[in-house]
Coordinates of C-alpha atoms in Angstrom, one line a residue:
Chain A
M38 CA -47.8 23.0 16.6
G39 CA -44.3 22.1 17.3
D40 CA -42.8 19.6 16.7
L41 CA -42.2 16.5 19.1
I42 CA -37.8 15.6 19.7
K43 CA -37.7 11.6 19.8
G44 CA -34.8 10.6 21.6
K45 CA -34.2 7.8 19.9
D46 CA -32.9 9.7 16.7
V47 CA -29.6 11.3 18.8
A48 CA -29.3 8.0 20.7
N49 CA -28.6 5.6 17.5
V50 CA -26.1 8.8 15.8
I51 CA -24.3 8.9 19.6
T52 CA -24.4 5.3 19.4
Q53 CA -23.1 4.5 16.0
E54 CA -20.0 7.1 16.8
V55 CA -19.5 5.0 19.9
K56 CA -19.3 1.8 18.5
E57 CA -16.8 2.9 15.7
A58 CA -14.9 4.4 18.3
A59 CA -15.1 1.2 20.4
E60 CA -13.5 -0.7 17.6
K61 CA -10.8 1.4 16.5
I62 CA -9.3 0.9 20.8
K63 CA -10.1 -2.6 20.6
Q64 CA -7.7 -2.8 17.5
K65 CA -5.3 -1.3 19.6
G66 CA -5.8 -4.3 22.2
I67 CA -7.9 -2.5 24.7
N68 CA -11.4 -3.5 25.6
P69 CA -13.2 -0.4 26.6
K70 CA -15.3 -1.9 29.4
L71 CA -17.9 -0.2 32.1
M72 CA -18.8 -1.3 35.2
I73 CA -21.7 -0.3 37.4
V74 CA -22.1 -0.4 40.8
R75 CA -25.7 -1.2 42.6
V76 CA -26.4 -1.4 46.3
G77 CA -30.0 -3.0 47.0
E78 CA -32.6 -3.6 44.2
R79 CA -34.2 -0.2 43.7
E80 CA -36.5 -0.9 40.5
D81 CA -35.3 2.8 39.3
D82 CA -32.0 1.1 39.4
L83 CA -33.0 -1.8 38.1
A84 CA -34.9 -0.4 35.3
Y85 CA -31.7 2.0 34.2
E86 CA -28.8 -1.0 34.5
R87 CA -30.7 -3.0 32.0
A88 CA -31.3 -0.2 29.8
A89 CA -27.3 0.5 30.2
L90 CA -26.6 -3.2 29.8
K91 CA -28.3 -3.0 26.2
R92 CA -26.9 0.1 25.4
M93 CA -23.4 -1.1 26.4
E94 CA -24.0 -3.9 24.3
S95 CA -25.2 -2.3 21.2
C96 CA -22.0 -0.1 21.4
N97 CA -19.8 -3.1 21.9
I98 CA -18.8 -1.7 25.4
L99 CA -18.0 -4.7 28.1
C100 CA -20.2 -4.1 30.9
E101 CA -20.3 -5.6 34.4
V102 CA -22.7 -5.1 37.7
L103 CA -21.1 -5.2 40.7
K104 CA -24.7 -5.8 43.5
L105 CA -23.7 -4.9 46.9
P106 CA -26.1 -6.1 49.7
I107 CA -28.2 -3.4 50.9
D108 CA -27.0 -3.5 54.6
I109 CA -23.3 -3.3 53.4
S110 CA -21.4 -2.0 56.1
Q111 CA -18.9 1.7 55.0
E112 CA -16.0 -0.1 55.4
N113 CA -16.6 -2.9 53.4
F114 CA -18.8 -0.6 50.7
I115 CA -14.9 1.2 50.6
L116 CA -13.2 -1.8 50.2
A117 CA -15.3 -3.0 47.3
L118 CA -15.6 0.8 45.5
K119 CA -11.6 0.8 45.3
K120 CA -11.0 -3.1 44.0
V121 CA -13.6 -1.7 41.0
N122 CA -11.2 1.7 41.0
D123 CA -7.7 -0.1 41.0
D124 CA -9.1 -2.6 38.4
E125 CA -7.0 -1.6 35.3
S126 CA -9.9 -3.4 33.2
V127 CA -12.8 -1.3 34.1
H128 CA -12.5 2.2 32.5
G129 CA -15.9 3.8 33.5
I130 CA -17.6 3.6 36.7
L131 CA -20.9 4.2 37.8
L132 CA -22.5 4.1 40.9
F133 CA -25.9 4.3 41.6
R134 CA -27.1 6.4 44.1
P135 CA -28.4 7.7 46.4
L136 CA -27.0 5.1 48.9
P137 CA -27.9 3.8 51.9
K138 CA -28.4 5.3 55.2
Q139 CA -25.0 3.9 56.5
I140 CA -22.9 4.7 53.5
N141 CA -21.7 9.0 53.9
E142 CA -21.4 9.5 50.7
D143 CA -19.3 12.6 51.8
D144 CA -16.4 10.1 53.0
V145 CA -16.7 7.9 49.8
K146 CA -16.8 10.9 46.8
F147 CA -13.4 11.0 46.4
I148 CA -12.7 7.0 45.8
I149 CA -13.3 6.6 42.2
R150 CA -10.7 8.3 40.2
P151 CA -11.8 11.4 38.7
E152 CA -11.1 9.5 35.1
K153 CA -12.9 6.7 36.1
D154 CA -15.9 8.7 37.2
I155 CA -18.5 9.1 34.1
D156 CA -21.3 10.1 35.7
C157 CA -19.6 12.7 38.1
F158 CA -19.7 11.8 41.5
N159 CA -16.3 13.1 42.2
P160 CA -16.7 16.8 43.1
I161 CA -13.3 17.1 41.2
N162 CA -15.6 16.5 38.4
A163 CA -18.6 18.9 39.4
A164 CA -15.8 21.4 39.4
K165 CA -14.9 20.9 36.0
V166 CA -18.6 21.6 34.9
Y167 CA -18.4 24.2 37.0
E168 CA -15.3 26.2 35.7
G169 CA -16.5 24.7 31.9
D170 CA -13.5 22.7 31.6
E171 CA -14.5 20.0 29.0
T172 CA -11.6 17.6 30.4
G173 CA -14.5 16.0 32.9
F174 CA -17.8 14.3 33.0
P175 CA -21.1 16.2 33.3
P176 CA -24.0 14.0 34.7
C177 CA -25.5 12.2 31.7
T178 CA -29.1 13.9 31.6
P179 CA -27.8 17.2 31.3
L180 CA -25.3 16.5 28.5
A181 CA -28.3 14.2 26.8
A182 CA -30.5 17.3 26.7
M183 CA -27.5 19.4 24.9
E184 CA -27.1 16.5 22.5
I185 CA -30.5 17.0 21.5
L186 CA -30.8 20.8 21.5
K187 CA -26.9 20.2 19.5
Y188 CA -28.5 17.9 17.2
N189 CA -31.9 20.0 16.2
K190 CA -29.8 22.9 15.4
V191 CA -31.3 24.8 18.4
N192 CA -29.4 28.0 19.0
L193 CA -28.4 28.8 22.4
K194 CA -25.8 31.8 22.0
G195 CA -27.9 34.8 23.3
S196 CA -30.5 32.3 24.0
N197 CA -32.9 33.3 27.0
S198 CA -32.7 30.0 28.4
V199 CA -34.7 28.6 31.8
V200 CA -33.7 26.4 33.7
L201 CA -36.5 24.8 36.3
G202 CA -34.5 22.9 39.3
R203 CA -31.3 23.5 41.0
S204 CA -30.3 20.3 41.7
M205 CA -27.1 18.5 41.7
V206 CA -27.4 16.0 38.9
V207 CA -29.6 18.3 36.3
G208 CA -30.4 21.8 37.3
K209 CA -26.9 22.6 37.9
P210 CA -25.0 21.4 35.8
M211 CA -27.4 22.5 33.0
A212 CA -27.0 26.0 33.8
M213 CA -23.6 25.1 33.3
L214 CA -23.5 23.6 30.6
L215 CA -25.7 26.0 28.7
L216 CA -23.5 29.5 29.8
K217 CA -20.7 27.4 28.2
E218 CA -22.8 28.1 25.0
D219 CA -23.1 31.5 25.7
A220 CA -27.0 31.3 26.6
T221 CA -28.0 33.6 29.2
V222 CA -29.5 31.4 31.9
T223 CA -31.9 32.2 34.8
V224 CA -32.7 29.3 37.2
C225 CA -35.8 28.7 38.7
H226 CA -36.8 26.5 41.3
S227 CA -39.6 26.1 44.3
K228 CA -39.4 29.7 46.0
T229 CA -39.5 31.3 42.5
K230 CA -41.9 33.9 42.0
N231 CA -44.3 34.1 39.2
L232 CA -42.9 30.7 38.1
S233 CA -44.7 31.0 34.4
D234 CA -44.1 34.4 34.3
V235 CA -40.3 33.8 33.8
T236 CA -40.3 30.6 31.9
R237 CA -42.4 32.5 29.2
N238 CA -39.8 34.5 28.7
A239 CA -37.5 31.5 28.0
D240 CA -36.3 30.7 24.0
I241 CA -35.0 27.3 25.9
L242 CA -37.2 26.1 28.4
I243 CA -35.6 22.5 30.9
A244 CA -37.8 21.2 32.9
A245 CA -36.2 19.2 35.6
V246 CA -38.5 19.6 39.1
G247 CA -39.7 16.4 39.0
K248 CA -43.7 17.3 39.6
S249 CA -45.6 15.8 37.6
Q250 CA -47.2 17.7 34.4
M251 CA -46.8 21.0 36.4
V252 CA -45.5 22.9 33.3
D253 CA -48.7 24.1 31.2
G254 CA -48.9 25.9 28.1
N255 CA -49.2 28.9 30.2
F256 CA -45.5 28.4 30.9
V257 CA -44.2 28.4 27.3
K258 CA -43.8 31.2 25.2
D259 CA -45.2 30.9 21.7
G260 CA -41.6 28.6 19.5
A261 CA -39.9 28.3 22.4
V262 CA -37.9 24.8 22.8
V263 CA -39.4 22.7 25.8
I264 CA -36.9 20.1 27.0
D265 CA -38.3 17.8 29.4
V266 CA -36.2 16.2 32.0
G267 CA -39.3 14.7 34.9
I268 CA -39.7 11.3 35.2
N269 CA -41.8 10.7 37.5
V270 CA -43.8 7.3 38.1
D271 CA -47.3 7.6 39.7
E272 CA -48.8 4.3 41.7
E273 CA -50.2 2.3 38.5
G274 CA -46.5 2.3 37.4
T275 CA -47.5 4.9 34.5
M276 CA -44.5 7.5 34.0
T277 CA -45.0 11.1 32.9
G278 CA -42.5 14.2 32.7
D279 CA -42.8 17.2 34.4
V280 CA -44.3 19.0 31.5
K281 CA -48.3 18.7 29.9
T282 CA -46.6 17.7 26.6
D283 CA -50.2 17.6 24.2
E284 CA -50.7 21.3 25.6
C285 CA -47.3 22.6 25.6
I286 CA -46.6 20.8 22.1
D287 CA -49.1 24.1 20.5
K288 CA -47.2 26.3 21.7
A289 CA -43.3 24.9 21.6
S290 CA -41.4 24.4 18.3
L291 CA -39.8 22.0 19.4
I292 CA -40.6 19.7 22.8
T293 CA -39.3 16.3 23.7
P294 CA -41.8 13.9 25.4
V295 CA -41.7 11.6 28.2
P296 CA -41.1 8.7 27.9
G297 CA -38.8 8.4 25.1
G298 CA -36.9 11.9 25.1
V299 CA -34.1 12.9 27.0
G300 CA -34.1 9.5 28.8
S301 CA -33.5 7.4 25.7
V302 CA -30.4 9.7 25.3
T303 CA -28.7 8.8 28.9
T304 CA -27.7 5.5 28.2
A305 CA -25.9 7.1 24.6
I306 CA -24.2 9.7 26.7
L307 CA -23.3 7.0 29.6
A308 CA -21.4 5.1 26.6
K309 CA -19.8 7.8 25.3
H310 CA -18.5 8.6 28.2
V311 CA -16.5 4.9 28.5
I312 CA -15.1 5.6 25.6
K313 CA -13.9 9.5 26.7
A314 CA -12.4 7.3 30.0
C315 CA -10.9 4.7 28.5
K316 CA -8.7 7.7 26.3
L317 CA -8.5 9.8 29.3
L318 CA -6.3 6.4 31.0
N319 CA -4.6 5.2 28.0
K320 CA -3.3 8.3 27.0
Q321 CA -2.0 8.8 30.0
E322 CA -0.3 5.4 29.8
G323 CA 1.0 6.4 26.3
V324 CA -1.2 3.6 24.6
L325 CA -3.9 5.6 22.3
Chain B
M855 CA -33.4 58.9 45.4
G856 CA -31.8 55.8 46.5
D857 CA -29.2 55.2 49.7
L858 CA -25.5 54.8 48.9
I859 CA -24.6 51.9 51.4
K860 CA -20.7 52.1 52.3
G861 CA -18.8 49.0 52.6
K862 CA -17.0 50.7 55.5
D863 CA -19.9 49.8 58.0
V864 CA -20.0 46.7 57.0
A865 CA -16.4 45.9 56.9
N866 CA -16.5 47.5 60.7
V867 CA -18.4 44.9 62.3
I868 CA -17.4 41.8 60.6
T869 CA -13.8 43.0 61.4
Q870 CA -15.5 43.6 65.4
E871 CA -16.3 39.8 65.5
V872 CA -13.0 38.5 63.8
K873 CA -11.2 40.6 66.5
E874 CA -13.3 38.8 69.3
A875 CA -12.6 35.3 67.8
A876 CA -9.0 36.2 67.1
E877 CA -9.1 36.7 70.7
K878 CA -10.4 33.5 71.9
I879 CA -8.8 31.4 69.8
K880 CA -5.5 33.1 71.3
Q881 CA -6.2 32.5 74.4
K882 CA -6.1 28.7 73.8
G883 CA -2.4 29.2 73.0
I884 CA -3.0 29.3 68.7
N885 CA -1.6 31.9 67.2
P886 CA -4.4 32.9 63.5
K887 CA -2.1 33.5 60.7
L888 CA -2.5 34.3 56.7
M889 CA 0.6 33.8 54.4
I890 CA 0.4 35.9 50.9
V891 CA 2.3 34.4 48.5
R892 CA 3.2 36.7 45.9
V893 CA 5.2 36.2 43.1
G894 CA 6.2 39.5 41.2
E895 CA 5.4 43.3 41.9
R896 CA 2.1 43.7 40.0
E897 CA 0.8 47.0 41.3
D898 CA -2.7 45.4 42.0
D899 CA -1.6 42.5 44.4
L900 CA 0.6 45.0 46.4
A901 CA -2.6 47.4 46.4
Y902 CA -4.4 44.5 48.1
E903 CA -1.6 43.1 49.7
R904 CA -1.2 46.5 51.9
A905 CA -5.1 46.5 52.9
A906 CA -5.0 43.0 53.8
L907 CA -1.8 44.1 56.3
K908 CA -3.8 47.0 57.6
R909 CA -7.0 44.4 58.3
M910 CA -5.0 41.5 59.9
E911 CA -3.7 43.9 61.7
S912 CA -7.0 45.4 62.9
C913 CA -7.8 42.0 63.9
N914 CA -5.1 40.7 65.1
I915 CA -4.3 38.1 62.7
L916 CA -0.7 37.2 62.3
C917 CA 0.2 38.3 58.8
E918 CA 3.2 37.0 56.7
V919 CA 4.1 38.0 52.5
L920 CA 6.0 35.6 50.8
K921 CA 7.2 37.4 48.1
L922 CA 8.7 34.8 45.3
P923 CA 10.8 36.2 42.2
I924 CA 8.2 36.8 38.9
D925 CA 10.7 34.1 37.0
I926 CA 10.5 31.7 38.9
S927 CA 10.3 28.1 37.8
Q928 CA 7.4 26.2 37.9
E929 CA 9.3 23.7 39.8
N930 CA 10.8 26.3 42.4
F931 CA 7.3 27.7 42.9
I932 CA 5.7 24.2 43.7
L933 CA 8.6 24.1 46.4
A934 CA 7.9 27.3 48.0
L935 CA 4.0 26.6 47.6
K936 CA 4.4 22.9 49.9
K937 CA 6.4 24.0 52.4
V938 CA 3.5 27.4 53.2
N939 CA 1.4 24.4 53.0
D940 CA 3.0 22.6 55.1
D941 CA 3.9 25.0 57.9
E942 CA 1.6 24.3 60.5
S943 CA 1.9 28.6 61.8
V944 CA -0.1 29.3 58.6
H945 CA -3.7 28.9 58.4
G946 CA -4.9 30.9 55.6
I947 CA -3.1 31.0 52.6
L948 CA -3.8 33.5 50.0
L949 CA -2.0 33.4 46.2
F950 CA -2.2 36.3 44.0
R951 CA -3.5 35.0 40.6
P952 CA -2.9 35.5 38.2
L953 CA 0.3 33.2 37.9
P954 CA 3.0 34.2 35.2
K955 CA 2.9 32.5 31.6
Q956 CA 5.5 29.3 33.3
I957 CA 3.3 28.4 35.5
N958 CA 0.7 26.0 34.8
E959 CA -2.2 26.7 37.2
D960 CA -3.6 23.6 36.7
D961 CA -0.9 21.5 37.8
V962 CA -0.2 24.1 41.1
K963 CA -4.2 24.2 42.2
F964 CA -4.3 21.2 44.0
I965 CA -1.5 21.9 46.2
I966 CA -3.0 24.3 48.9
R967 CA -4.8 21.8 50.9
P968 CA -8.8 22.8 51.5
E969 CA -8.6 24.1 55.0
K970 CA -6.1 27.1 54.1
D971 CA -7.3 27.6 50.9
I972 CA -9.4 30.9 51.9
D973 CA -9.6 32.4 48.3
C974 CA -11.1 29.4 46.2
F975 CA -8.2 28.4 43.6
N976 CA -8.4 24.6 44.6
P977 CA -11.0 22.9 42.8
I978 CA -12.6 21.0 45.7
N979 CA -13.5 24.5 47.5
A980 CA -15.2 25.5 43.6
A981 CA -17.0 22.3 43.9
K982 CA -18.2 23.1 47.9
V983 CA -19.6 27.0 46.3
Y984 CA -21.2 25.2 43.4
E985 CA -23.1 22.1 45.9
G986 CA -23.7 25.3 48.1
D987 CA -22.0 23.5 50.8
E988 CA -20.4 26.0 53.2
T989 CA -17.8 24.2 54.9
G990 CA -15.4 25.7 52.0
F991 CA -14.3 29.1 51.1
P992 CA -15.8 31.1 48.2
P993 CA -14.0 33.8 46.8
C994 CA -13.6 37.1 49.1
T995 CA -15.4 39.2 46.3
P996 CA -18.7 37.7 45.9
L997 CA -18.6 36.9 49.9
A998 CA -18.8 40.4 50.4
A999 CA -20.9 41.3 48.2
M1000 CA -23.2 38.8 50.2
E1001 CA -22.5 40.4 53.3
I1002 CA -23.4 43.6 52.4
L1003 CA -26.9 42.6 50.9
K1004 CA -27.5 41.1 54.6
Y1005 CA -26.7 43.1 56.2
N1006 CA -28.8 45.3 54.7
K1007 CA -31.6 42.9 55.5
V1008 CA -32.5 42.5 51.3
N1009 CA -34.1 39.9 51.1
L1010 CA -33.3 37.1 48.5
K1011 CA -35.6 35.1 48.9
G1012 CA -37.7 35.1 45.9
S1013 CA -35.8 37.7 44.6
N1014 CA -35.3 38.2 41.0
S1015 CA -32.0 38.3 41.1
V1016 CA -29.2 39.2 37.7
V1017 CA -25.2 38.9 37.8
L1018 CA -23.8 40.3 34.7
G1019 CA -20.4 38.3 34.5
R1020 CA -19.6 34.4 35.0
S1021 CA -16.1 35.0 35.7
M1022 CA -14.8 32.0 38.4
V1023 CA -13.8 34.9 40.8
V1024 CA -16.7 36.9 40.9
G1025 CA -19.9 36.3 38.4
K1026 CA -20.9 32.0 38.9
P1027 CA -19.7 31.9 42.4
M1028 CA -21.9 34.9 42.9
A1029 CA -24.6 33.6 41.1
M1030 CA -24.4 30.1 43.1
L1031 CA -24.3 31.9 46.9
L1032 CA -27.6 33.7 45.9
L1033 CA -29.3 30.5 44.8
K1034 CA -28.4 29.2 48.2
E1035 CA -30.6 31.6 49.8
D1036 CA -33.5 31.1 47.0
A1037 CA -33.0 34.1 44.7
T1038 CA -33.7 32.7 41.3
V1039 CA -30.8 33.9 39.3
T1040 CA -30.1 34.7 35.7
V1041 CA -26.5 35.2 34.8
C1042 CA -25.9 38.0 31.9
H1043 CA -22.5 37.9 30.4
S1044 CA -21.2 39.8 26.9
K1045 CA -23.4 37.4 24.8
T1046 CA -26.4 38.3 26.3
K1047 CA -29.0 39.8 23.9
N1048 CA -31.0 43.4 24.8
L1049 CA -29.3 43.1 28.6
S1050 CA -31.2 46.4 29.8
D1051 CA -34.4 44.7 29.3
V1052 CA -33.0 41.8 31.6
T1053 CA -31.5 43.7 33.6
R1054 CA -34.5 46.1 34.4
N1055 CA -36.2 42.9 35.6
A1056 CA -33.6 42.9 38.8
D1057 CA -34.7 43.3 42.1
I1058 CA -31.1 42.7 42.9
L1059 CA -28.5 43.8 40.2
I1060 CA -24.6 42.3 40.6
A1061 CA -22.4 43.8 38.1
A1062 CA -19.2 42.4 37.7
V1063 CA -17.9 42.6 34.1
G1064 CA -14.7 44.8 34.3
K1065 CA -16.7 47.6 32.1
S1066 CA -15.9 51.3 33.2
Q1067 CA -19.8 52.5 34.2
M1068 CA -21.5 50.3 31.6
V1069 CA -24.8 50.3 33.8
D1070 CA -26.8 53.1 32.9
G1071 CA -30.3 54.3 35.2
N1072 CA -31.3 52.2 31.9
F1073 CA -30.4 49.1 33.1
V1074 CA -32.0 49.5 36.3
K1075 CA -35.7 48.8 37.8
D1076 CA -37.1 51.4 40.0
G1077 CA -36.4 50.3 43.4
A1078 CA -33.7 47.7 42.9
V1079 CA -30.5 46.9 44.6
V1080 CA -27.4 47.5 42.6
I1081 CA -23.8 46.1 43.6
D1082 CA -21.2 47.3 41.8
V1083 CA -18.3 44.9 41.9
G1084 CA -16.4 45.9 39.3
I1085 CA -12.8 47.5 40.2
N1086 CA -12.0 50.0 37.0
V1087 CA -8.6 52.1 37.1
D1088 CA -7.8 54.5 33.8
E1089 CA -4.4 55.2 32.6
E1090 CA -4.8 58.8 35.0
G1091 CA -5.0 55.8 38.1
T1092 CA -9.0 57.2 38.7
M1093 CA -10.8 54.0 39.8
T1094 CA -14.3 53.6 38.8
G1095 CA -17.1 50.4 38.9
D1096 CA -18.8 49.3 36.5
V1097 CA -21.9 51.4 37.1
K1098 CA -22.8 55.3 36.4
T1099 CA -23.4 55.8 40.3
D1100 CA -24.6 59.1 40.2
E1101 CA -27.6 58.2 37.7
C1102 CA -28.3 55.0 38.9
I1103 CA -29.0 55.8 42.5
D1104 CA -32.2 58.0 41.3
K1105 CA -33.7 54.8 40.6
A1106 CA -32.4 52.0 43.0
S1107 CA -32.9 51.8 46.5
L1108 CA -29.9 50.9 47.4
I1109 CA -26.4 51.1 45.5
T1110 CA -23.0 50.4 46.5
P1111 CA -20.0 53.2 45.2
V1112 CA -16.4 52.5 43.6
P1113 CA -14.6 52.7 45.4
G1114 CA -15.7 52.7 49.5
G1115 CA -18.2 49.7 48.5
V1116 CA -17.7 45.8 47.8
G1117 CA -14.2 46.4 47.8
S1118 CA -13.5 47.6 51.2
V1119 CA -15.3 44.7 52.4
T1120 CA -13.0 42.0 50.8
T1121 CA -10.4 42.0 52.9
A1122 CA -12.4 41.5 56.6
I1123 CA -13.8 38.6 54.7
L1124 CA -10.2 37.2 54.2
A1125 CA -10.1 37.8 57.7
K1126 CA -13.3 36.2 58.6
H1127 CA -11.4 33.1 56.5
V1128 CA -8.7 32.9 58.2
I1129 CA -10.3 32.4 61.5
K1130 CA -12.5 29.9 59.8
A1131 CA -9.7 28.2 58.6
C1132 CA -7.7 28.4 61.8
K1133 CA -10.7 26.4 63.7
L1134 CA -11.2 23.6 61.1
L1135 CA -7.5 22.9 61.2
N1136 CA -7.2 23.0 64.9
K1137 CA -10.6 21.2 65.1
Q1138 CA -9.6 18.0 63.1
E1139 CA -6.4 17.8 65.2
G1140 CA -8.8 18.1 68.0
V1141 CA -7.8 21.8 69.9
L1142 CA -10.3 24.3 69.6

């Protein structure tokens, strides 16, 4: 039976580091600040917003929410986003997506300047993840998974890592981050044949498909590390991951739960990114 | 014993299509034109340049070479590149890389506008490949490999595809292009353990490591499709691929030779990209 890896421990370590970094920056007269841009009142966004506000408070990072109406025109949305982008007191911008239909993401994705784009909306940051250039901002969720692996000293180099899912938010950046650490990486998806045969070869299995408890014991090799990135909420509000944790823990050496796994680390990564952005922006202007 | 797939047949079909497209565009008074920008006189560049000039001639596409001295300053290089970029008669720009040391690629990679960047130098095009957005220009070599697979009606969907190599020029874009076609994709590299065990699972094996004849019969599953992207030239000037073709052909169902395989298709892709760029640029201005 393997160990259940709680995200909280990792989040606490990062929070402490970020808090100290924030203090140092403040001593130079700069106040690190995150601006969350939310269009409408989607429940997912509100939940993440509450968690982010709490984390920023723990890290001594300022955080403000710009609330925009769900029926905002693209023109007004662009004006609002540009204003935040130009605001020198704001270092990191988190824009909740998907945006409402009247706003074309292709028309707005280049607006947030790369140095403030802490959740990888701008293609310039996506390209950096793809290239393995660490000056950018990979999306917070796959980076949270990486931090959990590193905290637990999981050997990535030469490992057989299998990523289930190929989204731009988790699957693809996860594959790129693992590749950068010299893992041999396989990306699986809905069209993969004999899926459990493929995943059963994995030393490290990352589940990011968004199908509740799809990964059962049959998918997991003895001793594998299983990271569950899925967040699935049923009609009664119960949250489950993509993995049958109870079943897979018998085979895995390490496994993350849902809730309480990767999800509890993402806001800590967000805070870390605000500090990184703050340093990038100010170094450019010769302050830090 | 498998079939040896000559690149020439694929190149001929593409050349014919491109030639017809070029004719149609010319009837509207637009002359599709490629500008090759070469710094110095590296033998690889000169060989590719000769092949490209010949292909563009077959396709009825104008092609000019801007030759710059090997010791050009970054400042002057940028001026020259901007001039080509602003030249409305030029639709596609091919810049040979690597650039000499005094020129920092990070400082120049955004100069070529994405619509003219037909060999994926600009990160905005790299991001499109990563996202699976087909409006961009993937590098010509992996796209040539894809065209060979498609011409030979190789089933990609659900296939187990293994890419040997993770460069930005071949390995990574190849993985993204295969993923877009619903292949299950594994990326291997120098740190991969038990490499031949991994490749022996491949329905489709793409070799792009740049190590002469590294892939022998032991790497190949019976009936696999083997695409050899390697171009290795020894001291005597003999060109070899990454694959021991003579040995692997006994196991493979289809296999590409070197020379005469993928390499013979890349300039046809380049020509296709000039037409695509020409259409993109002119559609924007309402001509085509």
